[in-house]
Amino acid sequence: MRFNLFARVLIGVALGFPLSLLAQEPSPRSNEHRVALVIGNSSYAHSPLKNPVNDARAMRDKLKKMDFDVIIRENMKARDIGGALREFRSKLKPGSIALFFYAGHGLQIRGENYLPAVDAEISSEEDVPHQSLNVNTVLNTMEDSKAGVNLVLLDACRNNPFTRSFRSGAGAGLARIQAPSGTLIHYATRPGSVAEDGDGVNGTYTAALLAQIEEKGVPIEQALKRVTVRVKNATKGKQEPWMEGSLTGDFYFIISGPTQINIQSAPADADTAAWQAAE
């Protein structure tokens, strides 16, 4: 219990107010500015996917309930990448909670991760940067805005449909990223590995993420560890999500409710009131 709350309780008891009205702490979330960019790419000309648009819509709905201002793009084309980033940047401000969620194909070339547009026509590695969203560009956008907490959730480790067009510089899955300070990156599976699209309405990783962030009072690092356990159990160990980076502060998707002390009547004297409040 914080000191100012303790002091309010003592004063309130002395004045005869019910403690249940005095012991409510303001929600930290009420002061947070939360912004999310959510992208789901399913309708690829080559190797379409079943679940990413469903994943994006479900994540949008969940985040809106958690006070995020959500920008969503479904089946994003190459010409739409710049506009999505500009809108995301325009909503961020110093101290914001910035979240980027992506579901769809992802690929790496020489240690950089790219999220191809659904209309990408990629015949060689040189085509990738011009028709994909570079994950480093998203990170730079967050860092430049001086957001307080940066979260990057990547359900983007399906098989690369363009592998045959690439030289040896392209590896499987996504590459490991050196996360900037104040940034957490969570991959659907280990760097260099491939994730499952899932047999249900949502991808295996996104389904676990959606279920986990409903839990109240769980710090983000612990929540993502629990997502890892859920995915490993669902895939019998074949897929293991991976986390990079660290935060300088605390973040909760849903914090616990206000503290309540349900004592309705005031004690007979101030000394008794002080002892009861201390207990």
Short mmCIF file of C-alpha atoms in Angstrom, two decimals:
data_model
loop_
_atom_site.label_atom_id
_atom_site.label_comp_id
_atom_site.label_asym_id
_atom_site.label_seq_id
_atom_site.Cartn_x
_atom_site.Cartn_y
_atom_site.Cartn_z
CA MET A 1 0.00 0.00 0.00
CA ARG A 2 1.42 3.42 -0.91
CA PHE A 3 2.01 6.05 1.76
CA ASN A 4 -0.45 8.57 0.31
CA LEU A 5 -3.16 5.91 0.35
CA PHE A 6 -2.25 5.06 3.95
CA ALA A 7 -2.48 8.72 4.92
CA ARG A 8 -5.88 9.11 3.23
CA VAL A 9 -7.16 6.08 5.11
CA LEU A 10 -6.06 7.48 8.50
CA ILE A 11 -7.56 10.88 7.84
CA GLY A 12 -10.73 9.44 6.39
CA VAL A 13 -11.30 7.10 9.34
CA ALA A 14 -10.83 9.97 11.75
CA LEU A 15 -13.52 11.88 9.86
CA GLY A 16 -15.83 8.86 9.77
CA PHE A 17 -15.77 8.10 5.99
CA PRO A 18 -16.19 4.46 4.82
CA LEU A 19 -12.80 3.00 3.98
CA SER A 20 -14.11 1.32 0.85
CA LEU A 21 -14.43 4.80 -0.70
CA LEU A 22 -10.98 5.94 0.40
CA ALA A 23 -8.81 3.01 -0.64
CA GLN A 24 -9.26 3.15 -4.40
CA GLU A 25 -6.05 3.79 -6.31
CA PRO A 26 -6.24 5.42 -9.78
CA SER A 27 -5.48 3.01 -12.61
CA PRO A 28 -1.98 3.45 -14.11
CA ARG A 29 -3.49 2.53 -17.46
CA SER A 30 -5.64 5.67 -17.40
CA ASN A 31 -2.51 7.77 -17.98
CA GLU A 32 -1.07 5.63 -20.79
CA HIS A 33 -1.26 6.61 -24.44
CA ARG A 34 -1.53 3.30 -26.33
CA VAL A 35 -1.12 2.98 -30.10
CA ALA A 36 -0.97 -0.22 -32.17
CA LEU A 37 -0.26 -0.97 -35.83
CA VAL A 38 -1.81 -4.34 -36.72
CA ILE A 39 -1.23 -6.02 -40.10
CA GLY A 40 -2.59 -9.33 -41.38
CA ASN A 41 -1.55 -10.59 -44.83
CA SER A 42 -3.32 -13.65 -46.22
CA SER A 43 -4.12 -13.15 -49.91
CA TYR A 44 -0.68 -13.62 -51.45
CA ALA A 45 -0.54 -14.23 -55.16
CA HIS A 46 1.94 -16.98 -54.36
CA SER A 47 1.33 -19.25 -51.36
CA PRO A 48 -1.76 -17.67 -49.71
CA LEU A 49 -2.33 -18.20 -46.00
CA LYS A 50 -5.56 -19.01 -44.18
CA ASN A 51 -5.33 -17.26 -40.82
CA PRO A 52 -3.41 -13.92 -40.82
CA VAL A 53 -6.39 -11.66 -41.57
CA ASN A 54 -8.39 -13.46 -38.88
CA ASP A 55 -5.43 -12.98 -36.55
CA ALA A 56 -5.25 -9.25 -37.27
CA ARG A 57 -8.98 -8.72 -36.73
CA ALA A 58 -8.98 -10.65 -33.47
CA MET A 59 -5.94 -8.72 -32.24
CA ARG A 60 -7.54 -5.41 -33.24
CA ASP A 61 -10.70 -6.22 -31.27
CA LYS A 62 -8.71 -7.34 -28.23
CA LEU A 63 -6.43 -4.29 -28.20
CA LYS A 64 -9.30 -1.84 -28.59
CA LYS A 65 -10.80 -3.23 -25.40
CA MET A 66 -7.47 -2.45 -23.74
CA ASP A 67 -7.57 1.24 -24.72
CA PHE A 68 -5.27 0.99 -27.74
CA ASP A 69 -5.78 3.33 -30.68
CA VAL A 70 -5.52 0.65 -33.39
CA ILE A 71 -4.43 1.13 -37.00
CA ILE A 72 -5.20 -2.02 -38.99
CA ARG A 73 -4.20 -3.08 -42.47
CA GLU A 74 -5.52 -6.24 -44.11
CA ASN A 75 -3.77 -7.75 -47.12
CA MET A 76 -1.46 -4.77 -47.38
CA LYS A 77 -0.13 -3.97 -50.85
CA ALA A 78 3.30 -2.51 -51.55
CA ARG A 79 1.91 0.96 -52.25
CA ASP A 80 0.21 1.02 -48.82
CA ILE A 81 3.33 0.39 -46.70
CA GLY A 82 4.45 4.02 -46.49
CA GLY A 83 0.99 5.28 -45.58
CA ALA A 84 0.60 2.75 -42.76
CA LEU A 85 3.93 3.78 -41.25
CA ARG A 86 3.14 7.49 -41.54
CA GLU A 87 -0.20 7.03 -39.78
CA PHE A 88 1.47 5.00 -37.04
CA ARG A 89 4.18 7.64 -36.60
CA SER A 90 1.64 10.47 -36.49
CA LYS A 91 -0.20 8.92 -33.55
CA LEU A 92 2.88 8.17 -31.45
CA LYS A 93 4.31 10.68 -29.01
CA PRO A 94 7.00 10.65 -26.31
CA GLY A 95 6.10 8.15 -23.61
CA SER A 96 3.52 6.25 -25.69
CA ILE A 97 2.97 2.51 -25.50
CA ALA A 98 3.74 1.46 -29.09
CA LEU A 99 2.75 -2.01 -30.32
CA PHE A 100 3.32 -3.61 -33.73
CA PHE A 101 1.61 -6.91 -34.55
CA TYR A 102 2.09 -8.72 -37.84
CA ALA A 103 0.72 -12.01 -39.14
CA GLY A 104 1.71 -13.32 -42.56
CA HIS A 105 4.76 -14.36 -44.53
CA GLY A 106 8.15 -13.14 -43.35
CA LEU A 107 11.64 -13.66 -44.69
CA GLN A 108 15.20 -12.72 -43.95
CA ILE A 109 17.98 -11.60 -46.25
CA ARG A 110 21.49 -11.07 -44.89
CA GLY A 111 20.27 -10.68 -41.34
CA GLU A 112 17.40 -8.27 -42.08
CA ASN A 113 13.74 -9.20 -41.75
CA TYR A 114 11.13 -8.31 -44.36
CA LEU A 115 7.34 -8.67 -44.37
CA PRO A 116 6.29 -8.92 -48.04
CA ALA A 117 3.19 -7.21 -49.41
CA VAL A 118 0.45 -9.49 -50.74
CA ASP A 119 1.02 -8.23 -54.30
CA ALA A 120 4.80 -8.67 -54.15
CA GLU A 121 6.31 -10.00 -57.37
CA ILE A 122 9.67 -11.21 -56.14
CA SER A 123 11.93 -12.90 -58.64
CA SER A 124 15.21 -12.16 -56.84
CA GLU A 125 16.50 -10.87 -53.50
CA GLU A 126 16.88 -7.38 -54.93
CA ASP A 127 13.08 -7.12 -55.29
CA VAL A 128 12.38 -7.73 -51.61
CA PRO A 129 13.18 -4.31 -50.04
CA HIS A 130 10.98 -2.49 -52.57
CA GLN A 131 7.92 -4.68 -52.01
CA SER A 132 8.11 -5.45 -48.32
CA LEU A 133 7.96 -3.79 -44.93
CA ASN A 134 11.37 -3.86 -43.26
CA VAL A 135 11.03 -4.69 -39.56
CA ASN A 136 13.96 -2.37 -38.81
CA THR A 137 11.94 0.50 -40.28
CA VAL A 138 9.15 -0.20 -37.79
CA LEU A 139 11.67 -0.26 -34.94
CA ASN A 140 13.17 3.03 -36.10
CA THR A 141 9.71 4.60 -36.23
CA MET A 142 9.07 3.60 -32.63
CA GLU A 143 12.49 4.72 -31.45
CA ASP A 144 12.31 8.09 -33.23
CA SER A 145 8.96 8.82 -31.58
CA LYS A 146 10.57 8.29 -28.14
CA ALA A 147 7.80 5.90 -27.16
CA GLY A 148 8.12 4.68 -23.58
CA VAL A 149 7.42 1.00 -24.32
CA ASN A 150 7.89 -0.69 -27.70
CA LEU A 151 6.34 -4.11 -28.33
CA VAL A 152 6.83 -6.07 -31.57
CA LEU A 153 4.86 -9.30 -31.98
CA LEU A 154 5.73 -11.27 -35.11
CA ASP A 155 3.62 -14.22 -36.22
CA ALA A 156 5.62 -14.18 -39.43
CA CYS A 157 7.72 -17.31 -39.60
CA ARG A 158 5.81 -19.41 -42.14
CA ASN A 159 7.64 -21.01 -45.03
CA ASN A 160 9.22 -18.50 -47.41
CA PRO A 161 7.36 -18.89 -50.75
CA PHE A 162 10.14 -17.07 -52.62
CA THR A 163 13.06 -19.27 -51.56
CA ARG A 164 13.73 -20.67 -55.03
CA SER A 165 14.43 -17.17 -56.33
CA PHE A 166 17.05 -16.42 -53.68
CA ARG A 167 20.73 -17.01 -53.32
CA SER A 168 22.32 -18.38 -50.16
CA GLY A 169 21.87 -15.03 -48.36
CA ALA A 170 18.27 -15.90 -47.47
CA GLY A 171 17.72 -18.19 -44.49
CA ALA A 172 14.67 -19.94 -43.12
CA GLY A 173 12.32 -18.08 -40.80
CA LEU A 174 13.30 -14.68 -39.44
CA ALA A 175 16.68 -13.37 -38.32
CA ARG A 176 17.55 -12.44 -34.78
CA ILE A 177 17.25 -8.69 -34.11
CA GLN A 178 19.30 -6.60 -31.70
CA ALA A 179 16.39 -4.81 -30.04
CA PRO A 180 16.87 -1.14 -29.11
CA SER A 181 16.59 -0.14 -25.45
CA GLY A 182 13.01 -0.18 -24.22
CA THR A 183 11.90 -2.69 -26.86
CA LEU A 184 10.59 -6.24 -26.61
CA ILE A 185 10.40 -8.41 -29.72
CA HIS A 186 8.51 -11.69 -29.61
CA TYR A 187 8.77 -14.16 -32.48
CA ALA A 188 6.23 -16.90 -33.09
CA THR A 189 9.17 -19.31 -33.08
CA ARG A 190 12.94 -19.31 -32.69
CA PRO A 191 14.92 -17.25 -35.21
CA GLY A 192 15.70 -19.40 -38.23
CA SER A 193 12.76 -21.73 -37.56
CA VAL A 194 9.31 -22.03 -39.15
CA ALA A 195 5.96 -21.54 -37.38
CA GLU A 196 2.59 -23.18 -37.99
CA ASP A 197 -0.35 -21.35 -39.56
CA GLY A 198 -2.66 -23.39 -37.31
CA ASP A 199 -5.69 -25.58 -37.99
CA GLY A 200 -8.21 -23.31 -36.27
CA VAL A 201 -9.49 -19.79 -36.91
CA ASN A 202 -6.20 -18.28 -35.71
CA GLY A 203 -2.55 -19.16 -36.08
CA THR A 204 -1.05 -21.24 -33.29
CA TYR A 205 1.01 -18.37 -31.89
CA THR A 206 -1.71 -15.72 -32.20
CA ALA A 207 -4.27 -18.00 -30.55
CA ALA A 208 -1.97 -18.39 -27.55
CA LEU A 209 -1.27 -14.66 -27.46
CA LEU A 210 -4.95 -13.73 -27.56
CA ALA A 211 -5.72 -16.09 -24.69
CA GLN A 212 -2.80 -14.95 -22.55
CA ILE A 213 -3.25 -11.18 -22.67
CA GLU A 214 -6.67 -11.56 -21.04
CA GLU A 215 -4.96 -12.34 -17.72
CA LYS A 216 -4.99 -9.39 -15.32
CA GLY A 217 -1.97 -8.13 -13.44
CA VAL A 218 0.65 -10.05 -15.46
CA PRO A 219 3.71 -8.03 -16.57
CA ILE A 220 4.45 -8.29 -20.28
CA GLU A 221 7.63 -10.32 -19.88
CA GLN A 222 5.80 -12.94 -17.82
CA ALA A 223 2.84 -12.91 -20.22
CA LEU A 224 5.10 -13.67 -23.19
CA LYS A 225 6.81 -16.48 -21.30
CA ARG A 226 3.38 -18.00 -20.72
CA VAL A 227 2.60 -17.65 -24.43
CA THR A 228 5.75 -19.67 -25.11
CA VAL A 229 4.53 -22.44 -22.81
CA ARG A 230 1.10 -22.44 -24.47
CA VAL A 231 2.59 -22.74 -27.97
CA LYS A 232 5.05 -25.47 -26.99
CA ASN A 233 2.22 -27.46 -25.44
CA ALA A 234 -0.06 -26.97 -28.45
CA THR A 235 2.64 -28.07 -30.91
CA LYS A 236 4.12 -30.79 -28.69
CA GLY A 237 7.44 -28.95 -28.61
CA LYS A 238 7.76 -28.43 -32.36
CA GLN A 239 7.37 -24.65 -32.10
CA GLU A 240 8.91 -22.44 -29.41
CA PRO A 241 8.36 -18.66 -29.43
CA TRP A 242 11.40 -16.50 -28.78
CA MET A 243 11.88 -13.15 -27.02
CA GLU A 244 14.52 -10.49 -27.60
CA GLY A 245 15.17 -7.20 -25.81
CA SER A 246 14.04 -5.71 -22.51
CA LEU A 247 11.97 -2.85 -21.14
CA THR A 248 13.09 -0.12 -18.78
CA GLY A 249 9.63 0.13 -17.19
CA ASP A 250 6.65 -2.09 -16.43
CA PHE A 251 3.78 -2.79 -18.80
CA TYR A 252 0.56 -4.74 -18.27
CA PHE A 253 -2.07 -5.40 -20.94
CA ILE A 254 -4.67 -5.40 -18.15
CA ILE A 255 -3.77 -4.26 -14.67
CA SER A 256 -5.53 -5.47 -11.53
CA GLY A 257 -8.58 -3.55 -10.32
CA PRO A 258 -8.49 -0.88 -7.60
CA THR A 259 -7.57 -1.87 -4.08
CA GLN A 260 -10.58 -2.02 -1.78
CA ILE A 261 -10.73 -2.18 2.02
CA ASN A 262 -14.27 -3.16 2.81
CA ILE A 263 -14.74 -1.73 6.31
CA GLN A 264 -17.95 0.27 6.38
CA SER A 265 -18.02 1.70 9.90
CA ALA A 266 -15.46 3.93 11.60
CA PRO A 267 -13.88 2.81 14.91
CA ALA A 268 -14.70 4.58 18.11
CA ASP A 269 -11.40 6.50 18.44
CA ALA A 270 -8.49 7.66 16.26
CA ASP A 271 -5.89 5.34 17.88
CA THR A 272 -7.95 2.26 17.00
CA ALA A 273 -8.42 3.60 13.49
CA ALA A 274 -4.66 4.03 13.02
CA TRP A 275 -3.92 0.45 14.15
CA GLN A 276 -6.60 -1.00 11.85
CA ALA A 277 -5.30 0.95 8.86
CA ALA A 278 -1.74 -0.18 9.55
CA GLU A 279 -2.89 -3.80 9.65
#
